[in-house]
Short mmCIF file of C-alpha atoms and ligand atoms in Angstrom, two decimals:
data_model
loop_
_atom_site.label_atom_id
_atom_site.label_comp_id
_atom_site.label_asym_id
_atom_site.label_seq_id
_atom_site.Cartn_x
_atom_site.Cartn_y
_atom_site.Cartn_z
CA MET A 6 -204.26 11.32 -4.32
CA THR A 7 -206.13 12.12 -6.21
CA ILE A 8 -209.97 12.47 -5.65
CA LEU A 9 -213.46 11.59 -8.45
CA VAL A 10 -216.86 13.24 -7.19
CA ALA A 11 -220.01 11.64 -9.27
CA VAL A 12 -217.12 11.47 -12.71
CA PRO A 13 -218.97 9.20 -14.99
CA SER A 14 -216.56 5.63 -15.35
CA THR A 15 -216.18 6.69 -19.14
CA ALA A 16 -214.27 10.00 -17.93
CA ALA A 17 -212.73 8.24 -14.09
CA GLU A 18 -209.83 5.87 -16.62
CA ALA A 19 -208.45 9.05 -17.81
CA ALA A 20 -207.65 10.04 -14.00
CA GLY A 21 -205.41 7.49 -12.83
CA GLU A 22 -206.40 4.10 -11.28
CA HIS A 23 -205.44 4.57 -7.87
CA ALA A 24 -207.83 8.13 -8.01
CA ARG A 25 -210.86 7.25 -4.85
CA PRO A 26 -214.36 7.49 -6.81
CA VAL A 27 -216.93 9.72 -4.10
CA ALA A 28 -220.84 9.54 -5.31
CA ASP A 29 -220.73 13.60 -3.94
CA LEU A 30 -219.55 16.53 -2.01
CA GLU A 31 -220.05 15.25 0.79
CA GLY A 32 -217.78 11.89 0.44
CA MET A 33 -215.24 14.31 -1.25
CA GLN A 34 -215.46 16.51 2.44
CA LEU A 35 -214.83 13.40 4.48
CA LEU A 36 -212.24 12.15 2.87
CA LEU A 37 -210.36 15.44 2.87
CA ASP A 38 -210.99 15.69 6.89
CA ARG A 39 -209.68 12.63 7.14
CA ASP A 40 -205.74 13.29 5.08
CA LYS A 41 -204.67 16.45 5.53
CA VAL A 42 -202.23 15.11 2.37
CA PRO A 43 -202.31 17.29 -0.54
CA VAL A 44 -205.40 15.98 -2.63
CA THR A 45 -205.41 16.37 -7.07
CA VAL A 46 -210.13 17.02 -7.09
CA VAL A 47 -212.21 15.98 -9.61
CA LEU A 48 -215.77 17.57 -9.52
CA GLY A 49 -218.36 15.64 -12.31
CA PRO A 50 -220.66 16.94 -14.76
CA ASP A 51 -223.28 17.29 -12.58
CA VAL A 52 -222.07 18.57 -9.54
CA ASP A 53 -223.62 21.80 -8.64
CA LEU A 54 -221.85 24.06 -8.80
CA GLU A 55 -223.61 26.78 -7.06
CA ARG A 56 -222.95 24.01 -3.47
CA ALA A 57 -219.29 23.27 -4.90
CA LEU A 58 -217.80 26.93 -5.81
CA PRO A 59 -217.73 28.15 -2.40
CA LEU A 60 -216.10 24.79 -1.28
CA THR A 61 -213.52 25.24 -3.15
CA SER A 62 -213.21 29.11 -2.36
CA ASP A 63 -212.91 28.32 0.84
CA LEU A 64 -209.57 25.27 0.42
CA ARG A 65 -208.58 27.40 -1.49
CA LEU A 66 -207.22 29.92 1.18
CA HIS A 67 -207.66 26.61 3.49
CA ARG A 68 -205.78 23.74 2.18
CA PRO A 69 -204.16 25.31 -0.94
CA GLU A 70 -203.01 21.98 -1.49
CA VAL A 71 -206.35 20.65 -2.36
CA GLY A 72 -206.71 21.64 -6.20
CA PHE A 73 -209.34 21.21 -7.87
CA VAL A 74 -210.55 19.78 -11.66
CA LEU A 75 -214.07 20.30 -12.99
CA LEU A 76 -215.55 18.93 -15.57
CA ARG A 77 -218.34 20.20 -17.35
CA ASP A 78 -219.95 18.29 -20.70
CA ALA A 79 -219.55 22.49 -22.71
CA VAL A 80 -217.38 24.06 -20.85
CA ASP A 81 -219.05 28.73 -21.95
CA SER A 82 -217.28 31.25 -20.59
CA THR A 83 -219.87 31.83 -18.05
CA VAL A 84 -218.25 28.90 -16.25
CA LEU A 85 -214.92 29.51 -16.72
CA ARG A 86 -215.05 32.57 -14.69
CA ASP A 87 -216.76 31.60 -12.62
CA ALA A 88 -215.32 28.16 -11.66
CA LEU A 89 -211.27 29.93 -11.55
CA ARG A 90 -212.41 32.24 -9.49
CA ALA A 91 -213.49 29.78 -6.57
CA GLY A 92 -210.32 28.52 -6.69
CA ILE A 93 -210.29 26.14 -9.66
CA ARG A 94 -207.26 25.44 -11.81
CA GLU A 95 -208.82 23.97 -14.92
CA VAL A 96 -212.03 23.52 -16.34
CA VAL A 97 -211.85 20.11 -18.80
CA GLU A 98 -214.71 18.75 -21.49
CA THR A 99 -216.43 15.65 -19.75
CA TYR A 100 -215.41 13.80 -23.31
CA ASP A 101 -211.85 14.79 -24.06
CA PRO A 102 -209.82 12.14 -22.08
CA VAL A 103 -206.82 13.45 -22.52
CA ALA A 104 -207.48 16.62 -21.26
CA LEU A 105 -208.59 15.49 -18.58
CA ALA A 106 -205.08 13.68 -17.59
CA ASP A 107 -203.08 16.44 -18.64
CA ALA A 108 -205.33 18.65 -16.06
CA VAL A 109 -204.55 15.67 -13.55
CA LYS A 110 -200.59 16.01 -14.13
CA ARG A 111 -200.88 19.39 -14.01
CA SER A 112 -202.65 19.77 -10.72
CA ASP A 113 -200.24 16.84 -9.04
CA GLU A 114 -197.06 18.74 -10.31
CA LEU A 115 -198.78 21.47 -7.81
CA ASN A 116 -199.76 20.43 -5.65
CA ALA A 117 -196.01 18.68 -5.71
CA ALA A 118 -194.11 22.21 -5.40
CA LEU A 119 -196.31 23.90 -2.92
CA ALA A 120 -195.78 21.53 0.09
CA GLU A 121 -191.74 21.22 -0.97
CA ARG A 122 -191.71 25.02 -0.70
CA SER A 123 -193.88 24.77 2.73
CA HIS A 124 -190.96 22.17 4.07
CA VAL A 125 -188.70 24.93 2.51
CA GLY A 126 -188.07 26.02 6.38
CA ASP A 127 -189.90 23.84 8.48
CA ASP A 128 -186.91 24.45 11.29
CA ASP A 129 -186.19 27.31 10.35
CA ALA A 130 -187.38 29.57 13.71
CA SER A 131 -188.05 32.34 10.95
CA SER A 132 -190.73 31.28 9.04
CA LEU A 133 -192.89 32.29 12.19
CA GLY A 134 -194.56 34.71 12.37
CA ARG A 135 -193.53 37.67 15.43
CA VAL A 136 -196.03 38.23 19.03
CA VAL A 137 -195.63 42.28 19.81
CA THR A 138 -197.54 42.42 22.78
CA VAL A 139 -197.83 46.42 23.17
CA PHE A 140 -198.40 47.04 27.43
CA SER A 141 -198.56 49.90 29.73
CA ALA A 142 -199.91 49.83 33.00
CA LYS A 143 -201.35 53.31 33.71
CA GLY A 144 -204.47 52.93 31.32
CA GLY A 145 -205.70 55.76 29.17
CA CYS A 146 -201.45 56.07 27.39
CA GLY A 147 -203.00 54.66 24.22
CA LYS A 148 -202.39 50.95 23.69
CA THR A 149 -205.31 50.34 22.16
CA THR A 150 -204.70 53.06 19.42
CA ILE A 151 -200.70 52.23 19.47
CA SER A 152 -201.89 48.27 18.78
CA THR A 153 -204.32 48.37 16.20
CA ASN A 154 -202.10 51.04 14.33
CA LEU A 155 -199.41 49.18 14.12
CA ALA A 156 -200.61 46.02 13.43
CA ALA A 157 -202.07 47.82 10.19
CA ALA A 158 -198.99 49.48 9.16
CA LEU A 159 -197.02 46.16 9.14
CA ALA A 160 -200.23 44.09 7.18
CA ASP A 161 -199.68 46.79 5.07
CA GLY A 162 -202.70 46.69 2.53
CA GLY A 163 -202.01 43.08 2.04
CA ARG A 164 -198.54 43.22 1.91
CA ARG A 165 -198.23 40.60 4.96
CA ASN A 166 -200.29 38.76 7.61
CA VAL A 167 -201.19 40.15 10.30
CA VAL A 168 -203.43 38.99 13.37
CA ILE A 169 -204.67 41.88 16.53
CA VAL A 170 -205.20 39.80 19.63
CA ASP A 171 -206.98 42.02 21.77
CA LEU A 172 -206.51 40.42 25.64
CA ASP A 173 -208.22 43.73 27.53
CA LEU A 174 -210.75 40.96 28.86
CA ALA A 175 -212.89 42.84 30.17
CA PHE A 176 -213.40 46.03 28.44
CA GLY A 177 -210.75 45.48 25.14
CA ASP A 178 -212.49 48.39 22.08
CA VAL A 179 -209.72 46.59 19.61
CA ALA A 180 -213.75 45.68 18.40
CA ILE A 181 -214.85 49.32 18.55
CA ALA A 182 -211.25 51.30 17.09
CA LEU A 183 -211.82 49.05 14.13
CA GLN A 184 -215.59 49.52 13.83
CA LEU A 185 -215.27 45.15 13.79
CA PHE A 186 -219.36 43.43 14.50
CA PRO A 187 -217.92 40.08 15.79
CA SER A 188 -219.91 36.86 15.94
CA ARG A 189 -217.14 35.37 18.22
CA THR A 190 -215.11 35.95 20.58
CA ILE A 191 -211.30 34.99 22.36
CA ALA A 192 -213.88 33.66 24.75
CA ASP A 193 -215.10 31.29 22.61
CA ALA A 194 -212.22 29.38 22.80
CA VAL A 195 -212.66 28.15 26.26
CA PRO A 196 -214.82 25.11 25.64
CA MET A 197 -212.87 23.85 21.97
CA GLY A 198 -209.08 23.35 26.09
CA GLU A 199 -205.53 23.79 25.94
CA ALA A 200 -205.49 20.59 24.73
CA ASP A 201 -207.31 20.00 22.25
CA ILE A 202 -207.17 23.59 20.21
CA ASP A 203 -205.62 23.46 16.93
CA PHE A 204 -205.50 26.66 14.43
CA ASP A 205 -209.30 25.56 12.45
CA GLY A 206 -211.11 26.37 15.78
CA VAL A 207 -208.98 29.28 16.38
CA GLN A 208 -209.62 30.29 12.59
CA SER A 209 -213.08 30.23 13.28
CA LEU A 210 -212.62 32.88 15.94
CA LEU A 211 -211.69 35.19 13.65
CA THR A 212 -213.49 39.04 12.73
CA PRO A 213 -211.73 40.33 8.98
CA HIS A 214 -211.53 43.86 9.24
CA SER A 215 -209.26 44.91 5.49
CA PRO A 216 -206.41 43.18 3.56
CA GLY A 217 -203.07 41.41 5.48
CA LEU A 218 -205.48 42.86 9.15
CA THR A 219 -207.60 40.03 11.37
CA SER A 220 -208.42 39.73 14.69
CA LEU A 221 -208.99 38.15 17.63
CA VAL A 222 -210.80 40.25 19.77
CA ALA A 223 -212.47 40.58 23.46
CA PRO A 224 -215.51 38.61 25.30
CA VAL A 225 -218.61 40.85 25.57
CA GLU A 226 -220.01 39.60 28.21
CA PRO A 227 -218.68 41.29 31.60
CA GLY A 228 -217.04 38.31 34.15
CA ALA A 229 -215.81 35.89 31.22
CA ALA A 230 -212.12 37.67 31.69
CA ASP A 231 -212.01 35.21 33.98
CA THR A 232 -213.16 32.23 32.77
CA ILE A 233 -210.05 32.50 30.18
CA PRO A 234 -207.10 30.14 31.53
CA ALA A 235 -203.32 31.87 30.91
CA SER A 236 -201.86 29.05 29.49
CA LEU A 237 -205.35 29.04 27.27
CA VAL A 238 -204.36 33.03 25.91
CA GLY A 239 -200.77 31.47 25.11
CA ARG A 240 -201.25 28.24 22.60
CA ILE A 241 -203.70 30.96 21.26
CA LEU A 242 -200.71 32.89 20.39
CA GLU A 243 -198.42 29.94 19.35
CA LEU A 244 -201.27 28.46 17.07
CA LEU A 245 -201.00 32.19 16.02
CA ARG A 246 -198.12 33.19 15.14
CA GLU A 247 -197.92 29.18 12.60
CA HIS A 248 -199.84 30.72 9.98
CA PHE A 249 -199.20 34.91 10.68
CA ASP A 250 -196.07 36.67 10.58
CA TYR A 251 -197.48 38.91 13.25
CA VAL A 252 -199.48 38.70 16.18
CA ILE A 253 -199.96 42.25 17.92
CA VAL A 254 -201.48 41.48 21.16
CA ASP A 255 -203.28 44.57 23.36
CA THR A 256 -203.63 44.43 26.62
CA PRO A 257 -205.10 46.16 29.83
CA PRO A 258 -203.03 48.69 32.12
CA ALA A 259 -202.42 45.66 34.25
CA PHE A 260 -199.52 42.12 34.85
CA ASP A 261 -203.03 39.19 35.09
CA ASP A 262 -201.93 36.32 34.15
CA GLN A 263 -203.02 36.53 30.23
CA VAL A 264 -201.06 39.41 29.95
CA LEU A 265 -197.95 37.22 31.76
CA ALA A 266 -198.52 34.08 28.81
CA ALA A 267 -198.31 37.38 25.89
CA PHE A 268 -195.22 38.65 27.32
CA ASP A 269 -194.05 35.14 27.00
CA ALA A 270 -195.02 34.67 24.15
CA SER A 271 -193.58 38.28 22.91
CA ASP A 272 -190.68 38.52 20.34
CA ALA A 273 -191.34 42.31 21.70
CA ILE A 274 -193.19 44.62 24.10
CA VAL A 275 -194.21 47.84 23.13
CA LEU A 276 -193.72 49.42 26.43
CA LEU A 277 -195.50 52.54 26.00
CA ALA A 278 -195.82 56.22 28.06
CA THR A 279 -196.56 59.59 27.89
CA LEU A 280 -195.20 62.63 28.46
CA ASP A 281 -196.81 63.26 32.38
CA ILE A 282 -194.73 62.18 36.11
CA PRO A 283 -197.41 59.36 36.35
CA ALA A 284 -197.83 57.69 33.48
CA LEU A 285 -193.27 58.02 33.50
CA LYS A 286 -193.49 56.33 37.15
CA ASN A 287 -196.14 53.98 36.28
CA LEU A 288 -192.71 52.74 32.94
CA LYS A 289 -190.68 53.01 35.13
CA LEU A 290 -192.09 50.73 37.72
CA THR A 291 -192.32 48.03 35.10
CA LEU A 292 -189.55 48.01 33.65
CA GLU A 293 -187.65 47.57 36.83
CA THR A 294 -190.48 44.73 37.39
CA LEU A 295 -189.81 43.07 33.24
CA ASP A 296 -185.74 43.16 34.56
CA LEU A 297 -186.60 40.87 37.51
CA LEU A 298 -188.87 38.61 35.67
CA ASN A 299 -185.91 38.52 33.58
CA TYR A 300 -187.42 39.69 30.08
CA PRO A 301 -184.60 40.21 27.87
CA ARG A 302 -183.98 43.65 27.48
CA GLU A 303 -183.70 43.26 23.67
CA ARG A 304 -186.86 42.13 23.81
CA TRP A 305 -188.05 46.09 24.84
CA ARG A 306 -189.74 49.32 22.98
CA ILE A 307 -189.87 51.93 24.15
CA VAL A 308 -192.59 54.01 22.71
CA LEU A 309 -193.57 57.63 23.35
CA ASN A 310 -197.28 57.83 23.03
CA ARG A 311 -198.55 61.85 22.51
CA ALA A 312 -195.13 63.03 22.71
CA ASP A 313 -194.97 66.37 21.83
CA SER A 314 -197.56 67.14 24.07
CA LYS A 315 -196.17 70.66 25.70
CA VAL A 316 -195.87 69.52 29.39
CA GLY A 317 -192.37 70.76 29.03
CA LEU A 318 -190.54 67.47 30.03
CA ALA A 319 -187.38 66.69 27.70
CA THR A 320 -187.04 62.75 26.39
CA SER A 321 -183.36 63.31 27.28
CA GLU A 322 -184.26 63.90 31.00
CA VAL A 323 -187.14 60.76 30.29
CA GLU A 324 -184.55 58.75 29.38
CA LYS A 325 -181.71 59.89 31.87
CA THR A 326 -184.68 59.15 34.74
CA LEU A 327 -185.36 56.02 33.17
CA ARG A 328 -182.30 54.79 32.39
CA THR A 329 -182.80 53.70 28.86
CA ALA A 330 -183.36 55.34 25.27
CA ILE A 331 -186.28 55.64 24.12
CA THR A 332 -187.18 53.28 20.82
CA ALA A 333 -189.63 55.41 18.96
CA GLN A 334 -192.46 59.12 19.02
CA VAL A 335 -196.03 59.40 17.99
CA PRO A 336 -196.78 62.82 18.52
CA SER A 337 -200.30 64.05 19.84
CA SER A 338 -202.96 64.68 17.27
CA ARG A 339 -206.81 65.09 17.67
CA ASP A 340 -207.14 63.71 14.54
CA VAL A 341 -206.60 60.77 17.00
CA PRO A 342 -209.55 60.18 18.31
CA ALA A 343 -211.35 61.43 15.23
CA THR A 344 -210.64 58.23 13.32
CA VAL A 345 -210.98 56.57 16.57
CA ASN A 346 -214.15 57.34 17.02
CA ARG A 347 -214.85 56.15 13.21
CA GLY A 348 -213.18 53.15 13.18
CA VAL A 349 -210.27 53.88 11.09
CA PRO A 350 -207.01 52.88 11.84
CA ILE A 351 -204.95 56.14 11.33
CA VAL A 352 -202.23 54.38 9.43
CA LEU A 353 -205.27 53.49 6.88
CA ASP A 354 -207.12 56.97 6.50
CA ASP A 355 -204.09 58.94 6.47
CA ALA A 356 -201.00 57.10 5.41
CA LYS A 357 -199.50 60.71 5.32
CA HIS A 358 -200.70 61.76 8.87
CA PRO A 359 -197.51 62.33 10.83
CA VAL A 360 -198.78 60.26 13.33
CA SER A 361 -199.24 57.83 10.52
CA VAL A 362 -196.09 58.28 9.07
CA ALA A 363 -194.26 57.65 13.11
CA ILE A 364 -196.00 54.38 14.04
CA LYS A 365 -195.01 52.90 9.93
CA SER A 366 -191.88 54.02 10.90
CA PHE A 367 -191.71 52.52 13.70
CA ALA A 368 -193.63 49.30 12.25
CA ASP A 369 -190.92 48.62 9.49
CA ARG A 370 -187.34 50.36 12.04
CA ASP A 371 -188.20 48.19 15.50
CA ILE A 372 -190.53 46.10 14.03
CA VAL A 373 -190.12 44.29 11.24
CA GLY A 374 -185.78 46.31 11.19
CA THR A 375 -184.76 44.07 13.90
CA LEU A 376 -186.72 41.26 15.08
CA THR A 377 -183.92 38.68 15.35
CA PRO A 378 -185.58 33.85 14.56
CA ALA A 379 -187.96 33.98 17.68
CA ALA A 380 -186.22 30.80 18.00
CA LYS A 381 -182.64 32.39 18.62
CA GLN A 382 -183.44 34.44 21.18
CA GLU A 383 -183.17 32.77 25.09
CA LYS A 384 -186.77 31.88 25.73
CA VAL A 385 -187.54 31.73 29.65
CA PRO A 386 -187.33 29.02 30.89
CA ALA A 387 -191.52 27.18 31.60
CA PRO A 388 -190.44 26.08 35.30
CA LEU A 389 -189.61 30.19 36.69
CA ARG A 390 -193.18 31.17 35.58
CA ASN A 391 -195.19 30.56 38.47
CA ASP A 392 -192.73 31.97 39.86
CA ARG A 393 -192.65 34.77 38.89
CA ARG A 394 -196.89 34.58 39.27
CA GLY A 395 -196.26 34.33 42.69
CA PHE A 396 -193.64 36.60 42.94
CA LEU A 397 -195.87 40.07 41.50
CA ARG A 398 -198.37 39.34 44.09
CA ARG A 399 -195.74 39.38 46.79
CA ARG A 400 -194.72 42.99 44.86
CA ALA A 401 -198.00 43.72 44.39
CA LYS A 402 -199.16 43.82 48.54
CA ALA A 403 -195.50 45.33 49.72
N1 ATP B 12 -201.03 60.22 20.06
C1 ATP B 12 -202.64 60.64 19.79
N2 ATP B 12 -202.99 62.14 20.18
C2 ATP B 12 -204.16 61.91 20.69
N3 ATP B 12 -205.33 61.00 21.05
C3 ATP B 12 -204.52 60.05 21.11
C4 ATP B 12 -203.02 59.57 20.89
N4 ATP B 12 -203.28 58.63 21.27
C5 ATP B 12 -204.40 58.43 22.16
N5 ATP B 12 -204.98 59.31 22.27
C6 ATP B 12 -206.37 59.36 22.98
O1 ATP B 12 -206.19 58.78 23.76
C7 ATP B 12 -207.27 58.00 24.72
C8 ATP B 12 -206.66 56.41 25.26
O2 ATP B 12 -206.19 56.26 23.59
P1 ATP B 12 -206.25 54.69 23.87
O3 ATP B 12 -208.20 53.58 24.18
O4 ATP B 12 -205.63 54.43 22.54
O5 ATP B 12 -205.36 54.28 25.04
P2 ATP B 12 -205.44 52.69 25.66
O6 ATP B 12 -204.22 52.68 26.14
O7 ATP B 12 -206.00 51.92 24.98
O8 ATP B 12 -206.70 53.07 27.19
P3 ATP B 12 -207.12 51.98 28.43
O9 ATP B 12 -205.74 51.54 29.19
O10 ATP B 12 -208.70 52.16 28.54
O11 ATP B 12 -207.32 50.49 27.26
C9 ATP B 12 -208.76 58.07 23.36
O12 ATP B 12 -209.19 59.02 22.86
C10 ATP B 12 -207.13 57.42 22.11
O13 ATP B 12 -208.12 58.84 20.70
MG1 MG B 13 -207.48 50.22 25.45
#
């Protein structure tokens, strides 16, 4: 499809007979919202660039299959530079019909190539992102520290697209750990409704951090946590995994319904403990509970945080007690709280720091290196879930 925005009739012919003329940018927006198909848009010589370029910049990211060709009576280097920076594919002189026809043709060819690329692997679960939930039943073990740093390590300066979701809905501090000033939070998803929410809706709630890393932060108002249904959390995670390489979930220290929804969606569950008896006792109980709830062991990743603390517990003894292998260890360092206070993940602040090296190698070796395609993993059948929640409540009361 081709849309012509305020294009003079002399030039319109060059764009092909099936082109749709509209009078202004509003008309263009209506057509783009209605038909989510690959489009080449020709912007006429009088279209105001100050209004058009922010739109083209935004669409380049969110609808790469919408290509723009700009007509100007005279093409100077400033117009050309600004247009190309804003994602416009070509700038053509108004009175050069051959150049316009060529530009539209090239843009259509690019759209066809993009469409073909996005169809490759449509049925392939490996094109879905991976969901990784970081959990410990005991507070203060380092969930927020590990999840924010894991997210930054996976994003790797923009090499991958990663979103961190703060499910510590009452006391979440991902926003503080990353020094974010969010205008919207996960609580703003509630009015959208589980049935109607789509990726555009979820995307409007994200707060970007650094190249490759964005976030969906926890509500700021106390009490908002109770208004967010677990099923909506599940839906949000599914939408995010369709658009990001990795979805990292930070959690509260409790098996609440939202956390179980995250576990259900997770390809890997990072279980944290520190080397002290209360934390290890909690980890043992957590592992038993996950076993009873049928979360497959191959999804577990046991991580000991502050593992070099001189507390006299050998990791081999810990493995024997837990009856499972420890996946990774992250050393203790006073530089960690210092970076948290500055709002910069240590992996970004000092890539060679022993804590950064440990987290990055865990990310590369035990997350990127071991996750099998989502569809090939056994999913817990849905009908079991309610029983499992009842079981957890009974277990908590016992
Ligand atoms: N490897 C480490 N070395 C030194 N300090 C650390 C390390 N990991 C975490 N900490 C510190 O421990 C404290 C608790 O960490 P964090 O907030 O990440 O834990 P949490 O599990 O998210 O806590 P909560 O259960 O309250 O959400 C913070 O002050 C953090 O800076
Ligand atoms: Mg936390």
